[in-house]
PDB file of C-alpha atoms in Angstrom:
ATOM      1  CA  MET A   1     119.793  75.897  85.820  1.00 56.00           C
ATOM      2  CA  ASP A   2     118.816  79.794  85.542  1.00 56.00           C
ATOM      3  CA  GLY A   3     116.379  79.829  82.827  1.00 58.00           C
ATOM      4  CA  SER A   4     117.662  82.766  81.152  1.00 75.00           C
ATOM      5  CA  ASN A   5     117.816  81.291  77.775  1.00 85.00           C
ATOM      6  CA  ALA A   6     115.986  77.870  78.049  1.00 87.00           C
ATOM      7  CA  LEU A   7     114.846  77.824  74.512  1.00 90.00           C
ATOM      8  CA  GLY A   8     118.422  78.548  73.228  1.00 92.00           C
ATOM      9  CA  GLU A   9     120.082  75.943  75.543  1.00 91.00           C
ATOM     10  CA  PHE A  10     117.550  73.134  74.512  1.00 93.00           C
ATOM     11  CA  LEU A  11     118.312  73.915  70.685  1.00 94.00           C
ATOM     12  CA  ARG A  12     121.889  73.972  71.286  1.00 93.00           C
ATOM     13  CA  ALA A  13     121.974  70.691  73.148  1.00 93.00           C
ATOM     14  CA  ARG A  14     119.404  69.072  70.622  1.00 94.00           C
ATOM     15  CA  ARG A  15     121.266  69.805  67.559  1.00 93.00           C
ATOM     16  CA  ALA A  16     124.405  68.241  68.955  1.00 92.00           C
ATOM     17  CA  LEU A  17     122.657  65.144  69.217  1.00 92.00           C
ATOM     18  CA  VAL A  18     121.533  65.005  65.307  1.00 92.00           C
ATOM     19  CA  ARG A  19     124.092  63.311  63.156  1.00 88.00           C
ATOM     20  CA  PRO A  20     124.012  65.058  59.562  1.00 88.00           C
ATOM     21  CA  GLU A  21     123.404  61.484  58.059  1.00 87.00           C
ATOM     22  CA  ASP A  22     120.494  61.184  60.238  1.00 85.00           C
ATOM     23  CA  VAL A  23     118.738  64.226  58.305  1.00 86.00           C
ATOM     24  CA  GLY A  24     119.991  63.337  54.976  1.00 85.00           C
ATOM     25  CA  LEU A  25     123.127  65.437  54.686  1.00 83.00           C
ATOM     26  CA  PRO A  26     126.507  63.967  53.989  1.00 78.00           C
ATOM     27  CA  GLY A  27     128.629  63.184  56.942  1.00 69.00           C
ATOM     28  CA  GLY A  28     132.456  63.352  57.535  1.00 64.00           C
ATOM     29  CA  GLY A  29     134.476  66.509  57.144  1.00 65.00           C
ATOM     30  CA  LEU A  30     135.805  68.807  59.669  1.00 67.00           C
ATOM     31  CA  ARG A  31     133.496  69.775  62.168  1.00 72.00           C
ATOM     32  CA  ARG A  32     133.951  71.867  65.296  1.00 73.00           C
ATOM     33  CA  VAL A  33     131.050  70.787  67.279  1.00 73.00           C
ATOM     34  CA  PRO A  34     129.255  67.483  67.341  1.00 79.00           C
ATOM     35  CA  GLY A  35     125.899  67.228  65.503  1.00 89.00           C
ATOM     36  CA  LEU A  36     124.270  69.619  62.996  1.00 91.00           C
ATOM     37  CA  ARG A  37     125.664  73.187  62.163  1.00 90.00           C
ATOM     38  CA  ARG A  38     123.034  76.344  63.020  1.00 92.00           C
ATOM     39  CA  GLU A  39     122.956  76.936  59.281  1.00 92.00           C
ATOM     40  CA  GLU A  40     122.107  73.383  58.587  1.00 92.00           C
ATOM     41  CA  VAL A  41     119.127  73.423  61.038  1.00 94.00           C
ATOM     42  CA  ALA A  42     117.993  76.477  59.806  1.00 94.00           C
ATOM     43  CA  LEU A  43     118.138  75.208  56.097  1.00 93.00           C
ATOM     44  CA  LEU A  44     116.172  72.288  57.106  1.00 94.00           C
ATOM     45  CA  ALA A  45     113.573  73.840  58.890  1.00 94.00           C
ATOM     46  CA  GLY A  46     112.910  76.551  56.423  1.00 94.00           C
ATOM     47  CA  ILE A  47     114.095  79.704  58.316  1.00 94.00           C
ATOM     48  CA  SER A  48     116.745  82.055  57.726  1.00 94.00           C
ATOM     49  CA  SER A  49     120.389  81.283  59.456  1.00 93.00           C
ATOM     50  CA  ASP A  50     120.018  84.832  61.004  1.00 94.00           C
ATOM     51  CA  TYR A  51     116.555  84.126  62.596  1.00 94.00           C
ATOM     52  CA  TYR A  52     117.804  80.688  63.989  1.00 94.00           C
ATOM     53  CA  LEU A  53     120.992  82.364  65.259  1.00 94.00           C
ATOM     54  CA  ARG A  54     118.738  84.891  67.169  1.00 93.00           C
ATOM     55  CA  LEU A  55     116.546  81.996  68.721  1.00 94.00           C
ATOM     56  CA  GLU A  56     119.920  80.129  70.107  1.00 92.00           C
ATOM     57  CA  GLN A  57     121.093  83.397  71.529  1.00 91.00           C
ATOM     58  CA  GLY A  58     117.920  84.312  73.152  1.00 88.00           C
ATOM     59  CA  ARG A  59     117.472  87.357  71.285  1.00 88.00           C
ATOM     60  CA  ASP A  60     114.100  86.271  69.856  1.00 86.00           C
ATOM     61  CA  ARG A  61     111.999  84.436  72.447  1.00 80.00           C
ATOM     62  CA  ASN A  62     108.607  84.389  70.646  1.00 85.00           C
ATOM     63  CA  PRO A  63     109.021  82.136  67.370  1.00 91.00           C
ATOM     64  CA  SER A  64     105.632  80.953  66.039  1.00 92.00           C
ATOM     65  CA  THR A  65     104.227  77.420  66.666  1.00 93.00           C
ATOM     66  CA  GLN A  66     104.788  76.561  63.039  1.00 94.00           C
ATOM     67  CA  VAL A  67     108.548  77.489  63.307  1.00 95.00           C
ATOM     68  CA  LEU A  68     108.918  75.436  66.425  1.00 95.00           C
ATOM     69  CA  GLU A  69     107.222  72.394  64.903  1.00 95.00           C
ATOM     70  CA  ALA A  70     109.733  72.704  62.097  1.00 95.00           C
ATOM     71  CA  LEU A  71     112.621  72.549  64.249  1.00 95.00           C
ATOM     72  CA  ALA A  72     111.335  69.725  66.140  1.00 95.00           C
ATOM     73  CA  ARG A  73     111.060  67.896  62.883  1.00 95.00           C
ATOM     74  CA  VAL A  74     114.464  68.514  62.104  1.00 94.00           C
ATOM     75  CA  LEU A  75     115.990  67.769  65.673  1.00 95.00           C
ATOM     76  CA  GLY A  76     113.800  64.493  65.510  1.00 94.00           C
ATOM     77  CA  LEU A  77     111.978  65.366  68.791  1.00 94.00           C
ATOM     78  CA  ASP A  78     109.222  63.124  69.732  1.00 93.00           C
ATOM     79  CA  ARG A  79     105.777  64.113  70.960  1.00 92.00           C
ATOM     80  CA  ASP A  80     106.878  64.632  74.661  1.00 90.00           C
ATOM     81  CA  ALA A  81     109.972  66.611  73.618  1.00 92.00           C
ATOM     82  CA  THR A  82     108.146  68.758  71.131  1.00 93.00           C
ATOM     83  CA  ARG A  83     105.601  69.709  73.722  1.00 91.00           C
ATOM     84  CA  TYR A  84     108.308  70.524  76.163  1.00 91.00           C
ATOM     85  CA  LEU A  85     109.895  72.829  73.359  1.00 92.00           C
ATOM     86  CA  LEU A  86     106.566  74.503  72.816  1.00 91.00           C
ATOM     87  CA  ALA A  87     106.153  75.251  76.512  1.00 89.00           C
ATOM     88  CA  LEU A  88     109.492  76.798  76.728  1.00 87.00           C
ATOM     89  CA  THR A  89     108.312  79.838  74.607  1.00 84.00           C
ATOM     90  CA  GLN A  90     104.755  79.980  76.471  1.00 76.00           C
ATOM     91  CA  ASP A  91     103.925  82.639  78.865  1.00 62.00           C
ATOM     92  CA  ARG A  92     102.472  81.605  82.103  1.00 53.00           C
ATOM     93  CA  PRO A  93     100.553  83.594  84.623  1.00 48.00           C
ATOM     94  CA  ALA A  94     102.206  85.152  87.598  1.00 46.00           C
ATOM     95  CA  GLU A  95     100.563  82.901  90.177  1.00 45.00           C
ATOM     96  CA  VAL A  96     101.595  79.920  88.210  1.00 43.00           C
ATOM     97  CA  ARG A  97     105.334  81.099  87.772  1.00 45.00           C
ATOM     98  CA  HIS A  98     105.591  81.729  91.426  1.00 48.00           C
ATOM     99  CA  ALA A  99     103.411  79.264  93.035  1.00 48.00           C
ATOM    100  CA  ARG A 100     106.345  76.647  93.578  1.00 49.00           C
ATOM    101  CA  ARG A 101     108.870  79.453  94.425  1.00 50.00           C
ATOM    102  CA  ASP A 102     106.862  80.792  97.288  1.00 50.00           C
ATOM    103  CA  ARG A 103     106.113  77.469  98.854  1.00 50.00           C
ATOM    104  CA  VAL A 104     107.535  76.817 102.238  1.00 48.00           C
ATOM    105  CA  PRO A 105     110.892  75.385 101.833  1.00 50.00           C
ATOM    106  CA  HIS A 106     110.895  71.602 102.172  1.00 55.00           C
ATOM    107  CA  GLU A 107     107.408  71.409 103.461  1.00 62.00           C
ATOM    108  CA  PRO A 108     106.538  67.812 103.689  1.00 68.00           C
ATOM    109  CA  GLU A 109     103.787  66.630 101.476  1.00 83.00           C
ATOM    110  CA  GLN A 110     101.265  64.527 103.279  1.00 88.00           C
ATOM    111  CA  VAL A 111     100.397  60.977 101.902  1.00 93.00           C
ATOM    112  CA  PRO A 112      96.728  60.208 102.532  1.00 92.00           C
ATOM    113  CA  ALA A 113      96.104  57.625 105.185  1.00 94.00           C
ATOM    114  CA  SER A 114      94.083  55.593 102.807  1.00 94.00           C
ATOM    115  CA  ILE A 115      97.134  54.950 100.502  1.00 95.00           C
ATOM    116  CA  LEU A 116      99.263  54.130 103.669  1.00 96.00           C
ATOM    117  CA  GLN A 117      96.693  51.491 104.526  1.00 96.00           C
ATOM    118  CA  LEU A 118      96.494  50.397 100.987  1.00 96.00           C
ATOM    119  CA  ILE A 119     100.175  49.677 100.235  1.00 97.00           C
ATOM    120  CA  GLY A 120     100.557  48.413 103.793  1.00 96.00           C
ATOM    121  CA  GLY A 121      98.245  45.573 102.914  1.00 95.00           C
ATOM    122  CA  TRP A 122     100.261  44.436  99.775  1.00 95.00           C
ATOM    123  CA  PRO A 123     102.436  41.660 101.071  1.00 92.00           C
ATOM    124  CA  ARG A 124     103.601  40.673  97.478  1.00 94.00           C
ATOM    125  CA  ASN A 125     103.867  44.197  95.816  1.00 97.00           C
ATOM    126  CA  PRO A 126     106.599  46.719  96.658  1.00 97.00           C
ATOM    127  CA  ALA A 127     105.173  50.125  96.593  1.00 98.00           C
ATOM    128  CA  TYR A 128     106.429  53.534  97.322  1.00 98.00           C
ATOM    129  CA  VAL A 129     105.030  57.030  97.290  1.00 97.00           C
ATOM    130  CA  GLN A 130     107.451  59.775  95.859  1.00 94.00           C
ATOM    131  CA  ASN A 131     106.940  63.357  95.176  1.00 92.00           C
ATOM    132  CA  ARG A 132     108.132  65.056  92.024  1.00 88.00           C
ATOM    133  CA  TYR A 133     111.559  65.918  93.142  1.00 91.00           C
ATOM    134  CA  THR A 134     111.830  61.912  93.792  1.00 93.00           C
ATOM    135  CA  ASP A 135     111.990  62.480  97.546  1.00 95.00           C
ATOM    136  CA  ILE A 136     110.452  58.959  99.124  1.00 97.00           C
ATOM    137  CA  LEU A 137     107.397  59.822 101.619  1.00 96.00           C
ATOM    138  CA  ALA A 138     106.325  56.225 102.224  1.00 97.00           C
ATOM    139  CA  VAL A 139     107.022  52.655 101.545  1.00 97.00           C
ATOM    140  CA  ASN A 140     105.743  49.360 102.386  1.00 97.00           C
ATOM    141  CA  ALA A 141     107.928  46.752 104.241  1.00 95.00           C
ATOM    142  CA  LEU A 142     108.686  44.453 100.949  1.00 96.00           C
ATOM    143  CA  CYS A 143     109.796  47.682  99.290  1.00 97.00           C
ATOM    144  CA  ALA A 144     112.166  48.440 102.267  1.00 96.00           C
ATOM    145  CA  ALA A 145     113.657  45.062 101.809  1.00 96.00           C
ATOM    146  CA  LEU A 146     114.745  45.758  98.323  1.00 97.00           C
ATOM    147  CA  SER A 147     116.945  48.538  99.172  1.00 96.00           C
ATOM    148  CA  PRO A 148     117.722  50.712 102.419  1.00 96.00           C
ATOM    149  CA  ASN A 149     117.381  53.770 100.085  1.00 97.00           C
ATOM    150  CA  TYR A 150     113.584  52.806  99.901  1.00 97.00           C
ATOM    151  CA  ALA A 151     112.938  54.672 103.172  1.00 97.00           C
ATOM    152  CA  PRO A 152     110.920  57.937 103.847  1.00 96.00           C
ATOM    153  CA  GLY A 153     113.201  61.055 103.723  1.00 95.00           C
ATOM    154  CA  VAL A 154     115.431  59.549 101.007  1.00 97.00           C
ATOM    155  CA  ASN A 155     115.799  61.236  97.788  1.00 97.00           C
ATOM    156  CA  LEU A 156     115.928  58.496  95.192  1.00 97.00           C
ATOM    157  CA  MET A 157     117.607  60.636  92.570  1.00 97.00           C
ATOM    158  CA  ARG A 158     120.761  61.175  94.862  1.00 97.00           C
ATOM    159  CA  ALA A 159     120.726  57.615  96.028  1.00 98.00           C
ATOM    160  CA  VAL A 160     120.842  56.287  92.489  1.00 97.00           C
ATOM    161  CA  PHE A 161     123.565  58.498  91.379  1.00 98.00           C
ATOM    162  CA  LEU A 162     125.562  58.935  94.568  1.00 97.00           C
ATOM    163  CA  ASP A 163     125.126  55.675  96.542  1.00 97.00           C
ATOM    164  CA  PRO A 164     127.678  52.869  95.161  1.00 97.00           C
ATOM    165  CA  ALA A 165     125.413  50.205  96.585  1.00 96.00           C
ATOM    166  CA  GLU A 166     122.416  51.346  94.203  1.00 97.00           C
ATOM    167  CA  ARG A 167     124.769  50.879  91.229  1.00 96.00           C
ATOM    168  CA  GLU A 168     125.491  47.424  92.472  1.00 96.00           C
ATOM    169  CA  LEU A 169     121.814  46.425  92.899  1.00 97.00           C
ATOM    170  CA  ARG A 170     120.768  47.857  89.551  1.00 97.00           C
ATOM    171  CA  ARG A 171     121.928  45.954  86.512  1.00 97.00           C
ATOM    172  CA  ASP A 172     120.298  48.467  84.296  1.00 96.00           C
ATOM    173  CA  TRP A 173     121.915  51.385  86.098  1.00 97.00           C
ATOM    174  CA  GLU A 174     122.926  53.113  82.916  1.00 97.00           C
ATOM    175  CA  ASP A 175     119.286  53.061  81.370  1.00 95.00           C
ATOM    176  CA  LEU A 176     117.659  53.899  84.761  1.00 96.00           C
ATOM    177  CA  THR A 177     119.904  57.045  85.316  1.00 97.00           C
ATOM    178  CA  GLU A 178     119.218  58.149  81.661  1.00 96.00           C
ATOM    179  CA  GLU A 179     115.374  57.514  81.876  1.00 94.00           C
ATOM    180  CA  GLY A 180     115.565  59.321  85.423  1.00 94.00           C
ATOM    181  CA  VAL A 181     117.235  62.528  84.498  1.00 95.00           C
ATOM    182  CA  ALA A 182     114.796  62.968  81.223  1.00 94.00           C
ATOM    183  CA  ALA A 183     111.857  62.483  83.547  1.00 91.00           C
ATOM    184  CA  LEU A 184     113.162  65.161  85.857  1.00 91.00           C
ATOM    185  CA  ARG A 185     113.826  67.356  82.820  1.00 88.00           C
ATOM    186  CA  ALA A 186     110.265  66.858  81.618  1.00 86.00           C
ATOM    187  CA  TYR A 187     109.021  67.730  85.106  1.00 79.00           C
ATOM    188  CA  ALA A 188     111.027  70.729  85.258  1.00 73.00           C
ATOM    189  CA  GLY A 189     109.811  72.241  81.776  1.00 68.00           C
ATOM    190  CA  PRO A 190     110.452  75.941  81.606  1.00 66.00           C
ATOM    191  CA  ASP A 191     110.002  76.420  85.361  1.00 62.00           C
ATOM    192  CA  SER A 192     113.274  77.318  86.505  1.00 61.00           C
ATOM    193  CA  ASP A 193     111.999  79.277  89.383  1.00 69.00           C
ATOM    194  CA  ASP A 194     111.532  76.128  91.661  1.00 82.00           C
ATOM    195  CA  PRO A 195     114.050  76.051  94.519  1.00 87.00           C
ATOM    196  CA  ARG A 196     113.900  72.834  95.535  1.00 88.00           C
ATOM    197  CA  LEU A 197     114.508  71.552  91.785  1.00 90.00           C
ATOM    198  CA  ARG A 198     117.115  74.081  91.388  1.00 89.00           C
ATOM    199  CA  ASP A 199     118.973  72.685  94.522  1.00 93.00           C
ATOM    200  CA  LEU A 200     118.831  69.113  93.185  1.00 94.00           C
ATOM    201  CA  VAL A 201     120.002  69.755  89.998  1.00 93.00           C
ATOM    202  CA  GLY A 202     122.732  71.857  91.345  1.00 94.00           C
ATOM    203  CA  ASP A 203     124.029  69.380  94.054  1.00 96.00           C
ATOM    204  CA  LEU A 204     123.864  66.227  91.376  1.00 97.00           C
ATOM    205  CA  SER A 205     125.595  68.437  88.794  1.00 96.00           C
ATOM    206  CA  LEU A 206     128.480  69.031  91.206  1.00 96.00           C
ATOM    207  CA  ARG A 207     128.688  65.604  92.793  1.00 97.00           C
ATOM    208  CA  SER A 208     127.807  63.409  89.625  1.00 97.00           C
ATOM    209  CA  GLU A 209     129.640  63.678  86.215  1.00 97.00           C
ATOM    210  CA  ARG A 210     127.134  61.133  84.845  1.00 97.00           C
ATOM    211  CA  PHE A 211     124.201  63.452  85.942  1.00 97.00           C
ATOM    212  CA  ARG A 212     125.975  66.478  84.717  1.00 96.00           C
ATOM    213  CA  THR A 213     126.437  64.798  81.322  1.00 96.00           C
ATOM    214  CA  LEU A 214     122.775  63.484  81.155  1.00 96.00           C
ATOM    215  CA  TRP A 215     121.262  66.717  82.194  1.00 95.00           C
ATOM    216  CA  ALA A 216     123.144  68.780  79.498  1.00 92.00           C
ATOM    217  CA  ARG A 217     121.577  66.577  76.758  1.00 92.00           C
ATOM    218  CA  HIS A 218     117.982  68.028  77.396  1.00 92.00           C
ATOM    219  CA  GLU A 219     116.367  64.870  76.949  1.00 92.00           C
ATOM    220  CA  VAL A 220     112.720  64.755  77.891  1.00 92.00           C
ATOM    221  CA  ARG A 221     110.759  61.700  78.827  1.00 89.00           C
ATOM    222  CA  PRO A 222     107.874  61.697  81.426  1.00 85.00           C
ATOM    223  CA  ARG A 223     107.989  59.240  84.074  1.00 79.00           C
ATOM    224  CA  ARG A 224     106.634  56.275  82.991  1.00 81.00           C
ATOM    225  CA  GLY A 225     106.535  52.358  83.903  1.00 85.00           C
ATOM    226  CA  ARG A 226     109.579  50.215  83.422  1.00 92.00           C
ATOM    227  CA  THR A 227     111.168  46.625  84.003  1.00 95.00           C
ATOM    228  CA  ASN A 228     113.808  46.898  86.826  1.00 96.00           C
ATOM    229  CA  HIS A 229     116.524  44.572  86.644  1.00 97.00           C
ATOM    230  CA  LEU A 230     118.183  44.254  90.075  1.00 97.00           C
ATOM    231  CA  THR A 231     120.794  41.906  91.756  1.00 97.00           C
ATOM    232  CA  HIS A 232     119.741  41.614  95.477  1.00 97.00           C
ATOM    233  CA  PRO A 233     122.440  40.535  98.003  1.00 95.00           C
ATOM    234  CA  LEU A 234     119.990  38.231  99.704  1.00 95.00           C
ATOM    235  CA  VAL A 235     117.840  36.615  96.983  1.00 96.00           C
ATOM    236  CA  GLY A 236     120.048  37.227  93.626  1.00 96.00           C
ATOM    237  CA  ASP A 237     118.578  38.475  90.265  1.00 97.00           C
ATOM    238  CA  LEU A 238     115.181  39.794  90.142  1.00 97.00           C
ATOM    239  CA  GLU A 239     113.069  41.533  87.205  1.00 97.00           C
ATOM    240  CA  LEU A 240     110.295  43.525  88.507  1.00 97.00           C
ATOM    241  CA  ARG A 241     107.803  45.499  86.645  1.00 97.00           C
ATOM    242  CA  SER A 242     107.271  49.287  88.139  1.00 96.00           C
ATOM    243  CA  ASP A 243     104.198  51.214  87.220  1.00 95.00           C
ATOM    244  CA  LYS A 244     103.722  54.644  88.277  1.00 93.00           C
ATOM    245  CA  LEU A 245     100.201  55.947  89.170  1.00 92.00           C
ATOM    246  CA  SER A 246      99.520  59.782  89.652  1.00 89.00           C
ATOM    247  CA  MET A 247      97.720  60.417  92.680  1.00 88.00           C
ATOM    248  CA  ASP A 248      94.785  62.484  92.607  1.00 82.00           C
ATOM    249  CA  ALA A 249      94.172  65.600  95.062  1.00 76.00           C
ATOM    250  CA  THR A 250      97.665  65.898  95.875  1.00 81.00           C
ATOM    251  CA  ASP A 251     100.402  68.079  94.911  1.00 79.00           C
ATOM    252  CA  GLY A 252     102.258  65.961  91.996  1.00 81.00           C
ATOM    253  CA  LEU A 253     102.489  62.748  94.363  1.00 91.00           C
ATOM    254  CA  THR A 254     103.191  59.467  92.546  1.00 93.00           C
ATOM    255  CA  LEU A 255     102.480  55.861  93.787  1.00 95.00           C
ATOM    256  CA  VAL A 256     104.966  53.248  92.270  1.00 96.00           C
ATOM    257  CA  VAL A 257     103.992  49.593  92.423  1.00 97.00           C
ATOM    258  CA  CYS A 258     106.190  46.949  91.559  1.00 97.00           C
ATOM    259  CA  HIS A 259     105.424  43.222  90.712  1.00 97.00           C
ATOM    260  CA  ALA A 260     107.101  40.211  89.210  1.00 96.00           C
ATOM    261  CA  GLU A 261     105.462  37.940  86.326  1.00 96.00           C
ATOM    262  CA  PRO A 262     103.358  35.333  87.787  1.00 95.00           C
ATOM    263  CA  GLY A 263     104.813  32.003  88.174  1.00 96.00           C
ATOM    264  CA  SER A 264     108.194  33.327  87.221  1.00 97.00           C
ATOM    265  CA  ARG A 265     111.563  32.892  89.210  1.00 97.00           C
ATOM    266  CA  SER A 266     111.376  36.502  90.189  1.00 97.00           C
ATOM    267  CA  ALA A 267     107.948  35.994  91.684  1.00 97.00           C
ATOM    268  CA  GLU A 268     109.299  32.961  93.626  1.00 97.00           C
ATOM    269  CA  LEU A 269     112.371  35.088  94.805  1.00 97.00           C
ATOM    270  CA  LEU A 270     110.269  37.982  95.798  1.00 96.00           C
ATOM    271  CA  ASP A 271     108.095  35.835  98.010  1.00 95.00           C
ATOM    272  CA  ILE A 272     111.343  34.455  99.743  1.00 95.00           C
ATOM    273  CA  LEU A 273     112.434  38.153 100.323  1.00 96.00           C
ATOM    274  CA  GLY A 274     109.240  38.940 101.951  1.00 93.00           C
ATOM    275  CA  SER A 275     109.557  36.094 104.221  1.00 93.00           C
ATOM    276  CA  LEU A 276     112.968  37.059 105.094  1.00 91.00           C
ATOM    277  CA  SER A 277     111.799  40.622 105.803  1.00 84.00           C
ATOM    278  CA  ALA A 278     109.058  39.502 108.053  1.00 80.00           C
ATOM    279  CA  THR A 279     111.244  37.112 110.059  1.00 74.00           C
ATOM    280  CA  GLY A 280     113.836  39.827 110.357  1.00 60.00           C
ATOM    281  CA  ALA A 281     111.152  42.188 111.470  1.00 53.00           C
ATOM    282  CA  GLN A 282     109.445  39.628 114.071  1.00 46.00           C
ATOM    283  CA  ARG A 283     113.078  39.184 115.394  1.00 49.00           C
ATOM    284  CA  THR A 284     113.658  43.046 115.758  1.00 50.00           C
ATOM    285  CA  ALA A 285     110.397  43.356 117.597  1.00 43.00           C
ATOM    286  CA  ALA A 286     111.121  40.470 119.911  1.00 45.00           C
ATOM    287  CA  GLU A 287     114.553  41.880 120.996  1.00 51.00           C
ATOM    288  CA  GLU A 288     112.866  45.200 121.348  1.00 50.00           C
ATOM    289  CA  ARG A 289     110.517  43.664 123.940  1.00 47.00           C
ATOM    290  CA  GLU A 290     113.202  41.778 125.488  1.00 57.00           C
ATOM    291  CA  ASP A 291     115.210  45.300 126.148  1.00 56.00           C
TER     292      ASP A 291
END
C-alpha cells in the first residue's frame, strides 16, 4: 500500500472485474487476464489506447474529470466508487496529507463521557464505539456478551478475519468480510501515508488470504448499517440490525448501535442474553467481594 500508482492499481483491478458481455462485447475467446482488455476500456471510454495505457502505468496522473467519469461508466462504478476514483487524482494540501502521518503513533482516542453514559444505559441495545481503523474503544455490557472480541483494545477487523470463533459466530461471514474491506478501502482513499492504516493492511494481507484477495479487488463502499446474522453459543441464532452513527467533534469515531426487530424471536433471545450477562456479572462481583 505504497500509493505510488494508486490510480493505475485501481483501474487494473476494476477492469478485471468487468466481463465483456457486461458492456456489450462478445465474450469467450482466449484472454490472458480476466475482465476487459486495456484497448476495450479505452474504446468504450472514447480515449486512445495509448492514453489509457499511460494512466494505468502512472505516466499520466492528471486526467480530466470527463475522462474519469467515462472510465467510471465503462467499469460500472457506483457513486461511491466514482467519488473514490476522482479523489485519487486530486492534489491535497500538504497539511492534510501529513496530518495523519504526523499523529502520535497509536495515541488512544477519547470517547466522550456522555457517550459512555449513553450506551451504558441501554440494557436492550448492544452498542460500541470504534475508530476509523476499527479499533474498539468502548462497549456496553450487552455488546460484550455477544462476543469476547467486543472489548476495548480489540481491532475488530483483525478479529473477524483471524479469530476462528468470529467466523463461527457470524453466519454471514463472507458478506461481512467483503463489506468490511470495501469500507476500509473507502476510508483509505488516496491517503497512503497513514502509518496505522498501512500497518493494519500489511498485517492482514500477510495473515489472511481472504483479506489479501478482497483488498486486491479495490472495491469501495463506505460503512453503512447492515443486518448481522449471528449464531451465539448461549442463545442460538440472532438477527440484529446495526446502524453506524458518526460522532461530531471526534477524530472519525463511530457509534455502532444494534437492535432486534421488536417482538421477534431475536428480541426475546437478546433479552435472555442480557439476563444471563447480568447474572454472570453479579456472580463475578460477589466472588470478588468474597476474595
